[in-house]
Amino acid sequence: MQSRAQNLAPGLNFFPSLKPPNKTLTFHQISALILTFLAYASFHVSRKPPSIVKSVLGPKIGSNSSAIEPDLSLSGSKMSSIDTGWAPFNGPEGTHRLGELDLAFLLAYSIGMYFAGHIGDRIDLRSFLVFGMMGSGILTIVFGLGYWFSVHVLWFFVAVQVVCGIVQSIGWPCVVAVVGNWFGKSKRGLIMGVWNSHTSVGNIIGSVVASGVLEFGWGWSFLVPGVLVILVGVLVFLFLVVSPDDLGFESPGEEIEMDAEVGNGNVGNSEEKVVAESEEAGLLETRNECDSHEDENNSEALAAIGFLEAWRLPGVAPFAFCLFFSKLVAYTFLYWLPFYIRHTAVAGVHLSHKTAGILSTIFDIGGVFGGILAGFVSDVIEARAVTSIVFLLLSIPALIFYRVYGSLNMFANILLMFLSGLLVNGPYALITTAVAADLGTQSVIQGNSRALATVTAIIDGTGSVGAALGPLLAGYISTRGWNSVFLMLILSVFFASLFLIHVARTEIKGKMSEGKWFSNSVGSH
């Protein structure tokens, strides 16, 4: 077991004024929230370059049988000077090769997620997170080096994406575990709903940065984001404190209302409190010696949880399989929405590639509001599964309306896309954040936050398998028409909601028995 001095971030030793009692618990909670936000946003910054440079690496549209035939009504039909293609992605099977890069990354990411959470529960989370950030930054740069060294072999790019997917899988379990350590359960849904916008922020920054330097050569679109991730990693290493325990604070879930005791007490009570604290200090000193052997015996059980044991925790499997289908839908939109918008006429007019890409961000904006709204609602009603099911079921008609009426005019397209993003990404964001934190610190494991990374990894790792399959299936199914793709998405949403029915029923029964939802006063008359 590491001491507090060993766990303390090095930057706090350089700046002692940042330590307690100079800074409060609230200050360090906000610091942890900001640093983990920046950390995971930087991961997404480094994920965007492959999608940004696809049009540069791949074949021109209509130049081979595997690409979609060019639409004469598309604006901007002339290719730019940088759009010359890059072997081995500019041949007849170029679009397939680019799809294989995405699949390689996502499959490696989903598999690595399981192992990352298991390891994260057993070593220092800050060091593990920084290792993932440095590895991600370096590998993003290595991919870009293929431009300057004129690499034209497929295995090089696939291998880099596989390893990059593995190291990026470290990020999510670590940041969720850290946030779960710092924040109690009462407002966790709302806090994590706001915090979860790091995904969209990272995507936006990554798109802007990669696009801004693309004219200098596609290698720069990887080099700059890679350096950015490394710089943020240094910041995280210096200042991120993993747990309030490392600074001597009480964990949020175990807080004692000391202010209430002091505020309601008088001088006599204050004196008794001082005596009690003195006696408690002496008692703790002697108790530490007695409990040291017990702590050593129990440390393994409390410090980590087995992979299979984590699967058997109440609620883990249902939410994991729900996220499988939820993330399948979300990532299908992520990879195919710009393409769908470009090749679907809005009010009889086909949009340019650039306009379609910008317009597709409306879905992500809706997702930000959806994550916040789902977190807030789940906090108010204290029922994560019920909230998720409501969002999922409402997203079914939203997807139908978007497909049927989204092409009427630009206003309808934007409104229905925003609504679809809100309802699709709401439960996805809720499950990957607040739900994972709840399940990883539930009473059945004595609120053990060291199980949090494993549980988070299981849930998001299972969801990432769906994320890998969704875009792949859409690529094949779209050849039969987009109605078939939307039918796949609707069925996926339906199956996602089915997995939560039992959990939701348990939540409803629990709240009714506690009298929180329905007053028992009617039955008393």
Coordinates of C-alpha atoms in Angstrom, one line a residue:
M1 CA 0.0 0.0 0.0
Q2 CA 1.3 3.4 -1.0
S3 CA 1.5 6.2 1.6
R4 CA -0.2 9.6 1.0
A5 CA 3.2 11.2 0.3
Q6 CA 3.8 8.7 -2.5
N7 CA 0.3 9.2 -4.0
L8 CA 0.5 13.0 -3.9
A9 CA 0.8 14.7 -7.2
P10 CA 4.4 16.1 -7.7
G11 CA 3.0 19.6 -8.6
L12 CA 1.5 20.0 -5.2
N13 CA 5.0 19.7 -3.7
F14 CA 6.2 22.4 -6.0
F15 CA 3.3 24.6 -5.0
P16 CA 2.5 24.0 -1.3
S17 CA -0.2 26.6 -1.3
L18 CA -2.4 24.2 -3.2
K19 CA -2.4 21.7 -0.3
P20 CA -4.9 21.7 2.6
P21 CA -5.7 23.7 4.6
N22 CA -4.9 26.4 2.1
K23 CA -7.3 24.9 -0.4
T24 CA -10.7 23.4 0.4
L25 CA -12.2 20.1 -0.6
T26 CA -14.4 22.0 -3.1
F27 CA -11.3 23.5 -4.8
H28 CA -9.7 20.0 -5.2
Q29 CA -13.0 18.5 -6.5
I30 CA -13.2 21.2 -9.2
S31 CA -9.5 20.6 -10.0
A32 CA -10.0 16.9 -10.4
L33 CA -13.1 17.5 -12.6
I34 CA -11.2 19.9 -14.8
L35 CA -8.0 17.8 -15.1
T36 CA -10.0 14.6 -16.0
F37 CA -12.1 16.6 -18.4
L38 CA -8.9 17.8 -20.2
A39 CA -7.4 14.4 -20.1
Y40 CA -10.2 12.6 -21.8
A41 CA -10.9 15.5 -24.2
S42 CA -7.3 15.1 -25.3
F43 CA -7.8 11.4 -26.0
H44 CA -10.6 12.4 -28.4
V45 CA -8.5 15.1 -29.9
S46 CA -6.1 12.3 -31.0
R47 CA -8.9 10.1 -32.3
K48 CA -10.2 12.7 -34.8
P49 CA -7.3 12.8 -37.3
P50 CA -8.0 9.5 -39.1
S51 CA -11.6 10.6 -39.9
I52 CA -10.3 14.1 -41.0
V53 CA -7.7 12.8 -43.4
K54 CA -9.8 10.0 -44.9
S55 CA -10.7 12.1 -47.9
V56 CA -7.0 12.8 -48.5
L57 CA -5.8 9.2 -48.1
G58 CA -8.6 7.4 -49.9
P59 CA -9.7 7.2 -53.5
K60 CA -11.7 9.9 -55.2
I61 CA -15.5 9.3 -55.0
G62 CA -16.6 7.4 -58.1
S63 CA -13.1 6.4 -59.0
N64 CA -13.7 2.7 -58.2
S65 CA -16.6 0.3 -57.9
S66 CA -16.5 0.2 -54.1
A67 CA -17.1 3.9 -53.8
I68 CA -20.5 5.6 -54.2
E69 CA -21.1 7.0 -57.7
P70 CA -20.7 10.8 -57.8
D71 CA -23.8 12.9 -57.5
L72 CA -23.8 15.6 -60.2
S73 CA -25.8 17.9 -58.0
L74 CA -23.1 17.9 -55.3
S75 CA -21.4 21.3 -54.9
G76 CA -17.6 21.5 -55.0
S77 CA -17.1 18.7 -57.4
K78 CA -13.5 19.7 -58.1
M79 CA -10.9 18.0 -55.9
S80 CA -8.4 20.1 -54.0
S81 CA -4.7 19.9 -54.7
I82 CA -4.1 17.9 -51.5
D83 CA -6.8 15.3 -52.4
T84 CA -4.4 13.0 -54.3
G85 CA -4.8 9.8 -52.3
W86 CA -2.1 7.8 -50.5
A87 CA -1.2 4.2 -51.2
P88 CA -2.5 1.7 -50.0
F89 CA -5.7 3.6 -49.5
N90 CA -6.1 5.1 -53.0
G91 CA -6.7 1.9 -54.9
P92 CA -10.0 0.1 -55.8
E93 CA -10.3 -1.2 -52.3
G94 CA -9.2 2.0 -50.6
T95 CA -12.4 2.7 -48.8
H96 CA -12.4 -0.9 -47.4
R97 CA -8.8 -0.4 -46.1
L98 CA -9.8 2.8 -44.3
G99 CA -12.7 1.0 -42.8
E100 CA -10.4 -1.7 -41.6
L101 CA -8.3 0.9 -39.8
D102 CA -11.4 2.0 -37.8
L103 CA -12.3 -1.5 -37.0
A104 CA -8.7 -2.3 -35.9
F105 CA -8.7 0.6 -33.5
L106 CA -12.2 0.0 -32.1
L107 CA -11.7 -3.7 -31.6
A108 CA -8.4 -3.2 -29.9
Y109 CA -10.0 -0.5 -27.8
S110 CA -12.9 -2.7 -26.6
I111 CA -10.6 -5.6 -25.8
G112 CA -8.1 -3.4 -24.0
M113 CA -10.8 -1.8 -22.0
Y114 CA -11.4 -5.0 -20.0
F115 CA -7.7 -5.3 -19.1
A116 CA -7.2 -1.6 -18.5
G117 CA -9.9 -1.5 -15.8
H118 CA -8.6 -4.6 -14.1
I119 CA -5.0 -3.2 -14.0
G120 CA -6.3 0.3 -13.0
D121 CA -7.8 -1.1 -9.8
R122 CA -4.4 -2.5 -8.8
I123 CA -1.9 0.4 -9.5
D124 CA -1.8 4.1 -9.1
L125 CA -4.5 5.6 -11.3
R126 CA -2.6 8.8 -12.1
S127 CA 0.5 7.1 -13.3
F128 CA -1.6 4.6 -15.3
L129 CA -3.7 7.4 -16.9
V130 CA -0.5 9.4 -17.8
F131 CA 1.0 6.3 -19.3
G132 CA -2.1 6.0 -21.6
M133 CA -1.9 9.6 -22.6
M134 CA 1.8 9.5 -23.4
G135 CA 1.4 6.3 -25.4
S136 CA -1.6 7.7 -27.3
G137 CA 0.3 10.9 -28.1
I138 CA 3.4 9.1 -29.3
L139 CA 1.4 6.6 -31.4
T140 CA -0.6 9.4 -33.0
I141 CA 2.7 11.0 -34.0
V142 CA 4.1 7.7 -35.3
F143 CA 1.0 7.3 -37.6
G144 CA 1.8 10.8 -39.0
L145 CA 5.4 9.9 -39.5
G146 CA 4.2 7.6 -42.3
Y147 CA 3.7 10.8 -44.4
W148 CA 7.3 12.0 -44.0
F149 CA 8.9 8.6 -44.4
S150 CA 6.6 7.7 -47.3
V151 CA 5.2 4.5 -45.7
H152 CA 2.8 2.7 -48.1
V153 CA 2.3 -0.7 -46.4
L154 CA -1.0 -1.4 -44.8
W155 CA 0.3 -3.4 -41.9
F156 CA 2.2 -0.4 -40.5
F157 CA -1.0 1.7 -40.2
V158 CA -3.1 -1.2 -38.9
A159 CA -0.4 -2.1 -36.3
V160 CA -0.2 1.5 -35.1
Q161 CA -4.0 1.7 -34.8
V162 CA -4.2 -1.6 -32.8
V163 CA -1.6 -0.5 -30.3
C164 CA -3.2 3.0 -30.1
G165 CA -6.6 1.5 -29.4
I166 CA -5.1 -0.5 -26.5
V167 CA -3.4 2.5 -24.9
Q168 CA -6.4 4.7 -25.4
S169 CA -8.6 2.1 -23.5
I170 CA -6.7 3.1 -20.4
G171 CA -8.2 6.6 -20.3
W172 CA -11.9 6.0 -19.6
P173 CA -11.7 3.6 -16.6
C174 CA -9.1 5.9 -15.0
V175 CA -11.0 9.2 -15.4
V176 CA -14.3 7.8 -14.3
A177 CA -12.7 6.2 -11.2
V178 CA -11.0 9.4 -10.2
V179 CA -14.3 11.4 -10.6
G180 CA -16.1 8.7 -8.7
N181 CA -13.6 9.1 -5.9
W182 CA -14.1 12.8 -5.5
F183 CA -17.9 13.1 -5.8
G184 CA -20.6 11.6 -3.8
K185 CA -23.6 9.9 -5.2
S186 CA -26.3 12.5 -4.6
K187 CA -25.5 14.8 -7.5
R188 CA -23.3 12.4 -9.5
G189 CA -25.7 12.2 -12.4
L190 CA -25.8 15.9 -13.1
I191 CA -22.1 16.5 -12.4
M192 CA -21.0 13.6 -14.7
G193 CA -23.6 14.7 -17.3
V194 CA -21.9 18.1 -17.6
W195 CA -18.4 16.5 -17.3
N196 CA -19.2 14.0 -20.1
S197 CA -19.2 16.8 -22.6
H198 CA -15.4 16.3 -22.8
T199 CA -16.1 13.8 -25.7
S200 CA -17.7 16.4 -27.9
V201 CA -15.3 19.1 -26.9
G202 CA -12.4 16.9 -27.8
N203 CA -14.0 15.9 -31.1
I204 CA -14.5 19.6 -32.0
I205 CA -10.9 20.6 -31.0
G206 CA -9.5 17.6 -32.8
S207 CA -11.4 18.4 -36.0
V208 CA -10.4 22.1 -35.9
V209 CA -6.7 21.3 -35.3
A210 CA -6.4 18.5 -37.8
S211 CA -8.3 20.4 -40.5
G212 CA -6.3 23.6 -39.8
V213 CA -2.9 22.0 -40.6
L214 CA -4.1 19.6 -43.3
E215 CA -3.0 21.9 -46.1
F216 CA 0.7 21.5 -45.0
G217 CA 0.5 17.7 -45.4
W218 CA -1.7 15.0 -43.7
G219 CA 1.2 14.1 -41.4
W220 CA 0.8 17.4 -39.5
S221 CA -2.9 16.4 -38.7
F222 CA -1.4 13.7 -36.6
L223 CA 1.7 15.4 -35.2
V224 CA 0.0 18.4 -33.7
P225 CA -2.8 16.5 -31.9
G226 CA -0.2 14.0 -30.7
V227 CA 1.9 16.7 -29.1
L228 CA -1.2 18.3 -27.5
V229 CA -2.0 15.0 -25.8
I230 CA 1.5 14.7 -24.4
L231 CA 1.4 18.2 -23.0
V232 CA -1.9 17.6 -21.3
G233 CA -0.4 14.4 -19.9
V234 CA 2.4 16.3 -18.3
L235 CA -0.2 18.6 -16.7
V236 CA -2.2 15.7 -15.4
F237 CA 0.9 14.0 -14.0
L238 CA 1.9 17.1 -12.1
F239 CA -1.4 18.1 -10.5
L240 CA -4.1 15.3 -10.6
V241 CA -4.9 13.9 -7.1
V242 CA -6.6 10.6 -7.5
S243 CA -8.6 10.5 -4.2
P244 CA -9.5 12.9 -1.4
D245 CA -7.9 10.5 1.0
D246 CA -4.5 11.4 -0.5
L247 CA -5.0 14.9 0.9
G248 CA -6.5 13.9 4.2
F249 CA -10.1 14.7 3.2
E250 CA -13.1 12.4 4.0
S251 CA -14.5 10.6 1.0
P252 CA -17.7 12.3 -0.2
G253 CA -19.7 9.1 0.3
E254 CA -18.6 8.9 4.0
E255 CA -18.8 12.6 4.9
I256 CA -19.9 13.5 8.4
E257 CA -21.9 16.8 8.7
M258 CA -19.3 18.4 11.0
D259 CA -20.6 21.9 10.3
A260 CA -24.1 20.9 11.6
E261 CA -22.6 19.7 14.8
V262 CA -20.6 22.9 15.4
G263 CA -23.4 25.1 14.3
N264 CA -25.9 23.6 16.7
G265 CA -23.5 23.3 19.6
N266 CA -22.7 25.7 22.5
V267 CA -19.4 26.3 24.3
G268 CA -19.9 23.3 26.5
N269 CA -20.5 21.1 23.5
S270 CA -17.5 22.5 21.8
E271 CA -15.3 21.6 24.8
E272 CA -16.8 18.1 24.8
K273 CA -16.1 17.9 21.1
V274 CA -12.4 18.9 21.7
V275 CA -12.1 16.3 24.4
A276 CA -13.8 13.7 22.2
E277 CA -11.4 14.5 19.3
S278 CA -8.4 14.2 21.6
E279 CA -9.6 10.8 22.9
E280 CA -10.4 9.8 19.4
A281 CA -6.9 10.8 18.2
G282 CA -5.3 8.7 21.0
L283 CA -7.7 5.8 20.2
L284 CA -6.8 6.0 16.5
E285 CA -3.1 5.9 17.3
T286 CA -3.4 2.7 19.3
R287 CA -6.0 1.3 16.9
N288 CA -3.7 1.8 13.9
E289 CA -1.2 -0.7 15.4
C290 CA -3.9 -3.2 16.2
D291 CA -5.5 -2.8 12.8
S292 CA -2.4 -2.8 10.7
H293 CA -2.3 -6.6 10.4
E294 CA -6.0 -6.7 9.6
D295 CA -5.5 -4.0 6.9
E296 CA -2.8 -6.0 5.3
N297 CA -5.0 -9.1 5.2
N298 CA -8.0 -7.2 3.8
S299 CA -6.1 -4.9 1.5
E300 CA -6.2 -7.3 -1.4
A301 CA -10.0 -7.7 -1.1
L302 CA -10.6 -4.0 -0.7
A303 CA -8.1 -2.8 -3.2
A304 CA -9.3 -4.7 -6.2
I305 CA -12.0 -6.9 -7.4
G306 CA -11.8 -9.9 -9.8
F307 CA -13.0 -9.6 -13.4
L308 CA -15.6 -12.3 -13.2
E309 CA -16.6 -11.2 -9.7
A310 CA -17.2 -7.7 -11.1
W311 CA -19.5 -9.2 -13.8
R312 CA -21.6 -10.7 -11.1
L313 CA -22.2 -7.5 -9.3
P314 CA -25.9 -6.4 -9.3
G315 CA -26.7 -4.3 -12.4
V316 CA -23.3 -4.7 -14.2
A317 CA -24.4 -7.2 -16.9
P318 CA -27.7 -5.5 -17.8
F319 CA -26.2 -2.1 -18.1
A320 CA -23.2 -3.5 -20.0
F321 CA -25.4 -5.2 -22.6
C322 CA -27.6 -2.1 -22.8
L323 CA -24.6 0.0 -23.6
F324 CA -23.6 -2.6 -26.3
F325 CA -26.6 -1.6 -28.3
S326 CA -26.7 2.1 -27.2
K327 CA -23.1 2.6 -28.3
L328 CA -23.7 0.7 -31.5
V329 CA -26.3 3.3 -32.4
A330 CA -24.2 6.3 -31.3
Y331 CA -21.0 5.2 -33.1
T332 CA -23.0 4.4 -36.3
F333 CA -24.0 8.1 -36.3
L334 CA -20.5 9.2 -35.5
Y335 CA -18.9 7.4 -38.5
W336 CA -21.8 7.6 -41.0
L337 CA -23.8 10.7 -40.3
P338 CA -21.7 13.2 -42.4
F339 CA -21.8 10.7 -45.2
Y340 CA -25.6 10.2 -44.9
I341 CA -26.2 14.0 -44.8
R342 CA -24.0 14.6 -47.9
H343 CA -25.8 12.0 -50.0
T344 CA -29.4 12.8 -48.8
A345 CA -31.0 15.8 -50.4
V346 CA -32.3 18.4 -48.0
A347 CA -35.2 20.4 -49.6
G348 CA -34.1 18.9 -52.9
V349 CA -30.5 20.2 -52.6
H350 CA -27.4 18.1 -51.9
L351 CA -25.0 19.7 -49.4
S352 CA -21.3 20.0 -49.9
H353 CA -18.9 17.7 -48.0
K354 CA -17.8 20.6 -45.8
T355 CA -21.4 21.7 -45.0
A356 CA -22.5 18.1 -44.3
G357 CA -19.6 17.7 -41.8
I358 CA -20.4 20.9 -40.0
L359 CA -24.1 20.1 -39.9
S360 CA -23.4 16.7 -38.4
T361 CA -22.1 18.4 -35.2
I362 CA -25.7 19.2 -34.4
F363 CA -26.1 15.6 -33.3
D364 CA -23.2 15.9 -30.9
I365 CA -24.6 19.2 -29.5
G366 CA -27.8 17.4 -28.8
G367 CA -25.8 14.7 -27.2
V368 CA -24.2 17.2 -24.8
F369 CA -27.7 18.4 -23.7
G370 CA -28.9 14.8 -23.5
G371 CA -26.2 13.8 -21.2
I372 CA -26.8 16.7 -18.9
L373 CA -30.6 16.2 -18.9
A374 CA -30.4 12.5 -18.3
G375 CA -28.0 13.0 -15.4
F376 CA -30.2 15.7 -13.9
V377 CA -33.4 13.6 -14.3
S378 CA -31.8 10.5 -12.8
D379 CA -30.6 12.5 -9.8
V380 CA -34.1 13.9 -9.2
I381 CA -36.0 10.6 -9.5
E382 CA -33.0 8.6 -8.2
A383 CA -33.5 5.9 -10.8
R384 CA -30.8 5.5 -13.5
A385 CA -32.4 2.6 -15.3
V386 CA -35.9 4.2 -15.5
T387 CA -34.3 7.4 -16.9
S388 CA -32.3 5.4 -19.5
I389 CA -35.4 3.4 -20.7
V390 CA -37.5 6.5 -21.1
F391 CA -34.8 8.2 -23.2
L392 CA -34.3 5.0 -25.3
L393 CA -38.0 4.5 -26.0
L394 CA -38.4 8.2 -27.0
S395 CA -35.5 7.9 -29.4
I396 CA -37.3 5.4 -31.5
P397 CA -39.9 7.8 -32.9
A398 CA -37.2 10.5 -33.1
L399 CA -35.1 8.3 -35.4
I400 CA -38.2 7.5 -37.5
F401 CA -39.1 11.2 -37.8
Y402 CA -35.5 12.1 -38.7
R403 CA -35.4 9.6 -41.5
V404 CA -38.9 10.4 -42.9
Y405 CA -39.0 14.2 -42.4
G406 CA -35.4 15.3 -42.0
S407 CA -35.1 16.0 -45.7
L408 CA -38.1 18.3 -45.9
N409 CA -36.1 21.5 -45.1
M410 CA -33.0 22.6 -43.2
F411 CA -35.0 23.6 -40.0
A412 CA -36.6 20.1 -39.8
N413 CA -33.3 18.5 -40.4
I414 CA -31.5 20.4 -37.6
L415 CA -34.4 20.1 -35.1
L416 CA -34.8 16.3 -35.6
M417 CA -31.1 15.7 -35.6
F418 CA -30.7 17.6 -32.4
L419 CA -33.6 15.7 -30.8
S420 CA -32.1 12.4 -32.0
G421 CA -28.7 13.2 -30.6
L422 CA -30.3 14.2 -27.3
L423 CA -32.3 11.0 -26.9
V424 CA -29.7 8.6 -28.3
N425 CA -26.6 10.0 -26.4
G426 CA -28.5 10.7 -23.2
P427 CA -28.6 7.2 -21.8
Y428 CA -25.2 6.4 -23.5
A429 CA -23.6 9.2 -21.5
L430 CA -25.5 8.3 -18.3
I431 CA -24.5 4.7 -18.4
T432 CA -20.8 5.3 -19.1
T433 CA -20.5 7.8 -16.3
A434 CA -22.9 8.0 -13.3
V435 CA -24.2 4.4 -13.7
A436 CA -20.7 3.0 -13.9
A437 CA -19.6 5.0 -10.9
D438 CA -22.7 3.9 -8.9
L439 CA -22.2 0.2 -9.7
G440 CA -18.5 0.4 -8.9
T441 CA -19.0 1.8 -5.5
Q442 CA -22.2 0.0 -4.4
S443 CA -22.8 -1.2 -0.9
V444 CA -22.3 -4.9 -1.8
I445 CA -18.6 -4.2 -2.1
Q446 CA -18.6 -1.9 0.9
G447 CA -18.4 1.3 -1.3
N448 CA -15.0 0.1 -2.5
S449 CA -13.9 2.7 -5.1
R450 CA -11.0 0.6 -6.1
A451 CA -13.4 -1.7 -7.9
L452 CA -14.6 1.3 -9.9
A453 CA -12.1 1.0 -12.8
T454 CA -12.9 -2.7 -13.3
V455 CA -16.7 -2.1 -13.4
T456 CA -16.3 0.9 -15.7
A457 CA -14.1 -1.0 -18.0
I458 CA -16.5 -3.9 -18.2
I459 CA -19.5 -1.7 -19.0
D460 CA -17.7 0.6 -21.6
G461 CA -15.6 -2.3 -23.0
T462 CA -18.8 -4.2 -23.8
G463 CA -20.3 -1.1 -25.3
S464 CA -17.2 -0.6 -27.4
V465 CA -17.7 -4.0 -29.0
G466 CA -21.1 -2.6 -30.2
A467 CA -19.3 0.6 -31.3
A468 CA -17.0 -1.5 -33.5
L469 CA -19.8 -3.6 -35.0
G470 CA -22.3 -0.7 -35.7
P471 CA -20.3 1.2 -38.3
L472 CA -19.2 -2.1 -39.9
L473 CA -22.8 -3.4 -40.2
A474 CA -24.0 0.0 -41.5
G475 CA -21.4 -0.2 -44.3
Y476 CA -22.8 -3.5 -45.5
I477 CA -26.5 -2.8 -44.8
S478 CA -26.5 0.7 -46.5
T479 CA -26.1 -1.0 -49.9
R480 CA -29.7 -2.1 -49.5
G481 CA -30.8 1.5 -48.7
W482 CA -30.8 3.8 -45.7
N483 CA -34.2 2.6 -44.5
S484 CA -32.5 -0.7 -43.6
V485 CA -29.8 1.1 -41.6
F486 CA -32.4 3.0 -39.6
L487 CA -34.3 -0.2 -39.0
M488 CA -31.1 -1.7 -37.6
L489 CA -30.7 1.3 -35.3
I490 CA -34.3 1.2 -34.1
L491 CA -34.0 -2.6 -33.3
S492 CA -30.8 -1.9 -31.4
V493 CA -32.5 0.8 -29.3
F494 CA -35.3 -1.6 -28.6
F495 CA -32.9 -4.4 -27.4
A496 CA -31.0 -1.9 -25.3
S497 CA -34.2 -1.0 -23.4
L498 CA -35.1 -4.6 -22.9
F499 CA -31.9 -5.3 -20.9
L500 CA -32.9 -2.7 -18.4
I501 CA -36.5 -3.7 -17.7
H502 CA -35.7 -5.9 -14.7
V503 CA -33.4 -3.2 -13.2
A504 CA -36.0 -0.5 -13.8
R505 CA -38.7 -2.7 -12.1
T506 CA -36.5 -3.1 -9.1
E507 CA -35.9 0.7 -8.9
I508 CA -39.6 1.4 -9.1
K509 CA -40.5 -1.1 -6.4
G510 CA -37.8 0.3 -4.2
K511 CA -38.9 3.9 -4.6
M512 CA -42.6 3.0 -4.1
S513 CA -41.7 1.1 -0.9
E514 CA -39.8 4.1 0.4
G515 CA -42.7 6.4 -0.5
K516 CA -40.5 8.7 -2.5
W517 CA -42.6 8.6 -5.7
F518 CA -46.1 8.1 -4.4
S519 CA -47.4 9.5 -1.1
N520 CA -49.0 7.0 1.2
S521 CA -51.2 9.7 2.8
V522 CA -54.1 8.8 0.5
G523 CA -54.3 5.3 2.0
S524 CA -54.3 6.6 5.6
H525 CA -57.8 8.2 5.3

